mmCIF file of C-alpha atoms in Angstrom:
data_model
loop_
_atom_site.group_PDB
_atom_site.id
_atom_site.type_symbol
_atom_site.label_atom_id
_atom_site.label_comp_id
_atom_site.label_asym_id
_atom_site.label_seq_id
_atom_site.Cartn_x
_atom_site.Cartn_y
_atom_site.Cartn_z
ATOM 1 C CA MET A 6 -8.594 2.056 -15.819
ATOM 2 C CA ASN A 7 -9.738 4.827 -17.782
ATOM 3 C CA LEU A 8 -12.088 7.906 -15.868
ATOM 4 C CA LYS A 9 -15.363 6.073 -16.921
ATOM 5 C CA PHE A 10 -14.430 2.788 -15.138
ATOM 6 C CA ILE A 11 -13.485 5.015 -12.062
ATOM 7 C CA SER A 12 -16.829 7.138 -12.072
ATOM 8 C CA ALA A 13 -18.684 3.903 -12.121
ATOM 9 C CA THR A 14 -16.815 2.269 -10.104
ATOM 10 C CA PHE A 15 -17.171 5.526 -7.742
ATOM 11 C CA LEU A 16 -21.318 5.859 -8.475
ATOM 12 C CA VAL A 17 -21.284 1.957 -7.061
ATOM 13 C CA ILE A 18 -19.561 2.099 -4.117
ATOM 14 C CA ALA A 19 -21.560 4.964 -3.286
ATOM 15 C CA THR A 20 -24.689 3.195 -3.845
ATOM 16 C CA ALA A 21 -23.927 0.419 -2.290
ATOM 17 C CA ALA A 22 -23.157 2.688 1.029
ATOM 18 C CA THR A 23 -26.119 4.086 1.358
ATOM 19 C CA ALA A 24 -28.075 1.211 0.842
ATOM 20 C CA LEU A 25 -25.750 -0.515 4.114
ATOM 21 C CA GLY A 26 -25.656 3.171 6.032
ATOM 22 C CA LEU A 27 -22.673 3.118 6.237
ATOM 23 C CA PRO A 28 -20.726 6.740 5.656
ATOM 24 C CA LEU A 29 -19.140 7.954 3.073
ATOM 25 C CA THR A 30 -16.182 9.935 3.680
ATOM 26 C CA ASP A 31 -12.965 11.818 2.107
ATOM 27 C CA LYS A 32 -10.911 11.120 4.850
ATOM 28 C CA HIS A 33 -8.055 8.664 5.769
ATOM 29 C CA PRO A 34 -9.891 5.761 7.619
ATOM 30 C CA ILE A 35 -8.812 5.546 11.536
ATOM 31 C CA ALA A 36 -9.534 2.809 14.168
ATOM 32 C CA GLU A 37 -13.649 3.743 14.744
ATOM 33 C CA GLN A 38 -14.106 4.000 11.291
ATOM 34 C CA GLN A 39 -15.685 0.594 9.091
ATOM 35 C CA ARG A 40 -15.224 1.964 5.764
ATOM 36 C CA GLN A 41 -14.896 -1.218 3.233
ATOM 37 C CA VAL A 42 -13.362 -1.180 -0.061
ATOM 38 C CA SER A 43 -12.846 -3.741 -2.177
ATOM 39 C CA PHE A 44 -9.474 -4.337 -4.361
ATOM 40 C CA GLY A 45 -7.464 -7.270 -5.986
ATOM 41 C CA ALA A 46 -6.819 -9.234 -8.474
ATOM 42 C CA ALA A 47 -10.419 -9.223 -9.709
ATOM 43 C CA SER A 48 -11.199 -5.732 -9.023
ATOM 44 C CA LYS A 49 -11.047 -4.778 -12.184
ATOM 45 C CA GLU A 50 -14.769 -6.472 -11.719
ATOM 46 C CA PHE A 51 -15.568 -4.417 -9.389
ATOM 47 C CA GLY A 52 -18.435 -6.214 -7.457
ATOM 48 C CA SER A 53 -18.471 -9.718 -9.534
ATOM 49 C CA SER A 54 -16.993 -11.427 -6.690
ATOM 50 C CA ALA A 55 -15.861 -9.628 -3.735
ATOM 51 C CA SER A 56 -17.259 -10.841 0.252
ATOM 52 C CA ALA A 57 -18.497 -7.844 1.798
ATOM 53 C CA VAL A 58 -20.502 -8.049 5.175
ATOM 54 C CA SER A 59 -21.489 -4.865 6.884
ATOM 55 C CA ASN A 60 -20.861 -3.602 10.243
ATOM 56 C CA MET A 61 -18.297 -5.467 11.216
ATOM 57 C CA ASP A 62 -14.732 -4.175 12.264
ATOM 58 C CA THR A 63 -13.218 -4.389 8.644
ATOM 59 C CA HIS A 64 -11.569 -1.706 6.816
ATOM 60 C CA TYR A 65 -10.561 -3.817 3.616
ATOM 61 C CA ILE A 66 -12.152 -6.729 2.194
ATOM 62 C CA PHE A 67 -10.449 -9.946 0.836
ATOM 63 C CA ASP A 68 -11.217 -10.362 -2.410
ATOM 64 C CA MET A 69 -12.340 -14.901 -2.430
ATOM 65 C CA GLY A 70 -12.808 -14.964 -5.739
ATOM 66 C CA ALA A 71 -9.393 -13.715 -7.635
ATOM 67 C CA LYS A 72 -7.680 -15.884 -9.419
ATOM 68 C CA GLY A 73 -4.714 -17.750 -9.991
ATOM 69 C CA LEU A 74 -2.018 -16.655 -7.635
ATOM 70 C CA PRO A 75 -2.986 -13.523 -4.929
ATOM 71 C CA THR A 76 -1.832 -10.055 -5.850
ATOM 72 C CA LEU A 77 -0.279 -7.668 -3.973
ATOM 73 C CA GLY A 78 -3.379 -5.900 -3.590
ATOM 74 C CA ASP A 79 -5.492 -9.302 -2.493
ATOM 75 C CA ILE A 80 -2.374 -9.957 0.538
ATOM 76 C CA LEU A 81 -2.881 -5.999 1.581
ATOM 77 C CA ALA A 82 -6.089 -6.071 1.938
ATOM 78 C CA ARG A 83 -5.607 -7.944 5.241
ATOM 79 C CA GLU A 84 -2.967 -6.278 6.753
ATOM 80 C CA ARG A 85 -4.292 -4.316 9.529
ATOM 81 C CA SER A 86 -1.483 -2.436 10.730
ATOM 82 C CA ALA A 87 -1.558 -0.180 8.066
ATOM 83 C CA THR A 88 -5.142 1.149 6.657
ATOM 84 C CA ILE A 89 -4.014 5.102 6.598
ATOM 85 C CA ALA A 90 -1.379 3.640 4.491
ATOM 86 C CA ILE A 91 -3.283 1.202 1.764
ATOM 87 C CA ASP A 92 -6.322 4.024 1.778
ATOM 88 C CA ALA A 93 -3.874 6.644 0.351
ATOM 89 C CA ILE A 94 -2.363 3.673 -1.820
ATOM 90 C CA LEU A 95 -6.379 2.957 -3.084
ATOM 91 C CA ARG A 96 -6.854 7.058 -4.011
ATOM 92 C CA SER A 97 -3.640 6.277 -6.523
ATOM 93 C CA GLU A 98 -4.197 4.390 -9.635
ATOM 94 C CA PRO A 99 -0.813 3.777 -10.918
ATOM 95 C CA LEU A 100 0.132 3.010 -7.170
ATOM 96 C CA MET A 101 -3.139 1.089 -7.194
ATOM 97 C CA ARG A 102 -2.229 -0.335 -10.542
ATOM 98 C CA ALA A 103 0.777 -1.405 -9.427
ATOM 99 C CA ILE A 104 -0.165 -3.557 -6.581
ATOM 100 C CA ASN A 105 -2.656 -5.171 -8.319
ATOM 101 C CA GLY A 106 0.488 -5.950 -10.879
ATOM 102 C CA ASP A 107 -1.392 -3.904 -13.550
ATOM 103 C CA SER A 108 1.480 -1.467 -14.028
ATOM 104 C CA GLU A 109 4.422 -0.840 -17.007
ATOM 105 C CA ASP A 110 6.566 0.562 -14.244
ATOM 106 C CA PHE A 111 6.816 -2.392 -12.196
ATOM 107 C CA ARG A 112 7.026 -4.657 -15.082
ATOM 108 C CA GLU A 113 10.157 -5.727 -13.113
ATOM 109 C CA GLY A 114 8.662 -6.736 -10.148
ATOM 110 C CA LEU A 115 7.463 -4.143 -6.507
ATOM 111 C CA THR A 116 9.091 -3.703 -3.274
ATOM 112 C CA LEU A 117 6.781 -1.914 -0.931
ATOM 113 C CA LEU A 118 8.323 -0.639 2.165
ATOM 114 C CA LEU A 119 4.218 0.351 3.254
ATOM 115 C CA PRO A 120 4.607 2.596 6.419
ATOM 116 C CA THR A 121 2.251 1.810 9.438
ATOM 117 C CA ASN A 122 -0.439 3.730 11.659
ATOM 118 C CA ARG A 123 2.255 4.020 13.623
ATOM 119 C CA ALA A 124 4.504 6.299 11.109
ATOM 120 C CA PHE A 125 1.375 8.604 10.964
ATOM 121 C CA SER A 126 0.682 9.243 14.149
ATOM 122 C CA LYS A 127 4.368 10.818 14.625
ATOM 123 C CA LEU A 128 2.953 13.104 12.097
ATOM 124 C CA ASP A 129 1.455 16.340 13.847
ATOM 125 C CA SER A 130 -0.833 16.089 10.256
ATOM 126 C CA LEU A 131 -1.178 14.152 6.975
ATOM 127 C CA PRO A 132 1.286 15.448 4.640
ATOM 128 C CA GLU A 133 -0.118 16.929 2.013
ATOM 129 C CA ASP A 134 0.546 15.313 -0.965
ATOM 130 C CA LEU A 135 0.113 11.818 0.544
ATOM 131 C CA GLU A 136 0.291 10.252 -2.925
ATOM 132 C CA SER A 137 4.170 11.787 -2.958
ATOM 133 C CA VAL A 138 5.010 10.454 0.233
ATOM 134 C CA MET A 139 3.611 6.632 -0.105
ATOM 135 C CA ARG A 140 5.952 6.652 -3.546
ATOM 136 C CA ARG A 141 8.798 7.039 -2.137
ATOM 137 C CA HIS A 142 7.757 3.476 -0.616
ATOM 138 C CA PHE A 143 7.214 1.594 -3.771
ATOM 139 C CA ILE A 144 10.469 0.414 -5.652
ATOM 140 C CA PRO A 145 10.600 -0.976 -8.668
ATOM 141 C CA GLN A 146 12.523 -4.157 -8.449
ATOM 142 C CA ILE A 147 12.132 -6.478 -5.819
ATOM 143 C CA VAL A 148 14.080 -6.355 -3.724
ATOM 144 C CA THR A 149 14.378 -9.300 -0.959
ATOM 145 C CA ALA A 150 15.471 -9.734 2.894
ATOM 146 C CA GLN A 151 18.662 -11.497 2.157
ATOM 147 C CA GLN A 152 19.412 -8.868 -1.004
ATOM 148 C CA MET A 153 18.417 -5.965 2.203
ATOM 149 C CA LYS A 154 20.266 -8.295 4.409
ATOM 150 C CA ARG A 155 23.964 -7.701 2.179
ATOM 151 C CA GLY A 156 23.522 -3.660 1.333
ATOM 152 C CA ALA A 157 21.595 -3.657 -1.306
ATOM 153 C CA LYS A 158 20.903 -0.383 -3.372
ATOM 154 C CA ALA A 159 17.939 1.254 -4.509
ATOM 155 C CA ASN A 160 15.602 3.805 -6.069
ATOM 156 C CA ALA A 161 12.323 4.541 -5.112
ATOM 157 C CA TYR A 162 10.127 5.162 -7.558
ATOM 158 C CA GLN A 163 9.947 7.815 -10.403
ATOM 159 C CA LYS A 164 13.755 8.558 -8.293
ATOM 160 C CA LEU A 165 11.817 9.957 -5.430
ATOM 161 C CA ALA A 166 14.371 9.334 -2.905
ATOM 162 C CA ALA A 167 17.825 6.931 -2.867
ATOM 163 C CA LEU A 168 17.595 3.556 -0.705
ATOM 164 C CA GLN A 169 20.377 1.895 1.713
ATOM 165 C CA PHE A 170 19.834 -1.335 2.962
ATOM 166 C CA THR A 171 21.663 -2.680 6.523
ATOM 167 C CA SER A 172 21.765 -5.266 8.992
ATOM 168 C CA SER A 173 22.852 -5.312 12.285
ATOM 169 C CA GLN A 174 22.136 -7.872 14.345
ATOM 170 C CA ASP A 175 19.546 -9.639 12.327
ATOM 171 C CA LYS A 176 18.092 -6.575 12.040
ATOM 172 C CA ILE A 177 17.285 -5.216 8.625
ATOM 173 C CA TYR A 178 17.282 -1.034 8.011
ATOM 174 C CA VAL A 179 16.659 1.102 4.917
ATOM 175 C CA GLN A 180 17.926 4.755 4.745
ATOM 176 C CA ALA A 181 16.407 6.921 2.343
ATOM 177 C CA ASP A 182 18.602 9.669 1.319
ATOM 178 C CA GLN A 183 20.471 11.489 3.849
ATOM 179 C CA ARG A 184 17.400 10.708 6.824
ATOM 180 C CA SER A 185 18.034 8.158 9.921
ATOM 181 C CA PRO A 186 17.800 4.274 9.060
ATOM 182 C CA VAL A 187 14.330 3.565 9.523
ATOM 183 C CA GLU A 188 13.764 -0.704 10.133
ATOM 184 C CA VAL A 189 12.181 -2.927 7.983
ATOM 185 C CA ARG A 190 10.437 -5.255 9.959
ATOM 186 C CA GLY A 191 8.880 -8.883 7.856
ATOM 187 C CA ALA A 192 10.481 -11.898 6.012
ATOM 188 C CA GLY A 193 8.637 -9.970 3.013
ATOM 189 C CA SER A 194 5.205 -11.201 2.068
ATOM 190 C CA LYS A 195 5.831 -11.982 -0.964
ATOM 191 C CA ALA A 196 2.888 -11.975 -4.201
ATOM 192 C CA ARG A 197 2.426 -12.286 -7.960
ATOM 193 C CA GLY A 198 4.342 -9.445 -9.045
ATOM 194 C CA GLY A 199 5.763 -7.892 -5.642
ATOM 195 C CA ILE A 200 6.013 -8.642 -2.000
ATOM 196 C CA TYR A 201 6.259 -6.079 0.775
ATOM 197 C CA PHE A 202 8.004 -4.889 4.389
ATOM 198 C CA LEU A 203 6.814 -3.091 6.796
ATOM 199 C CA VAL A 204 8.371 0.312 8.399
ATOM 200 C CA ASP A 205 7.397 2.442 11.173
ATOM 201 C CA GLU A 206 8.247 5.891 9.631
ATOM 202 C CA LEU A 207 7.317 7.710 6.599
ATOM 203 C CA PHE A 208 9.867 8.800 4.352
ATOM 204 C CA VAL A 209 9.252 12.831 4.452
#
């Protein structure tokens, strides 16, 4: 993904949005917005096969034309409980490459501890460097639920946080540096080159 591609993609989005009467905003999506973004395994060929229906309560469009196993990006397109975090990921080229399985930094796999909208609702305002916060939720290796239960340790992307997993009463928790433990929810949705869980806290 180079700058020419990004510029061309944005032009296509802007043109389509204008034609459909959809607002473009640099703010993060909230429930009332109906912003639509296409991403996933086939997003490099923007708009070639993505299904889109205007005026529906859909923030992200699942790319029905993706070939082979779905990427993490394809699966996240259907995750409605974390639209703010997903929007932040889409604004970051390195993180977007990671969820689409197109990053050398994540050649050993990706475990994403995806913060939900509930996590953001606990803040008075969004962090100024939201991308840096999101990077703390990306682990450049696969950590399964079973490994987490056995007390796995891992470093976040670029070693921005040291993560320690524990379990208690069939629940999994993660502690980022010296912060309080946070429950890790979900069995882990797997995709090509990645796996993700949900957390209701931000590692800030």
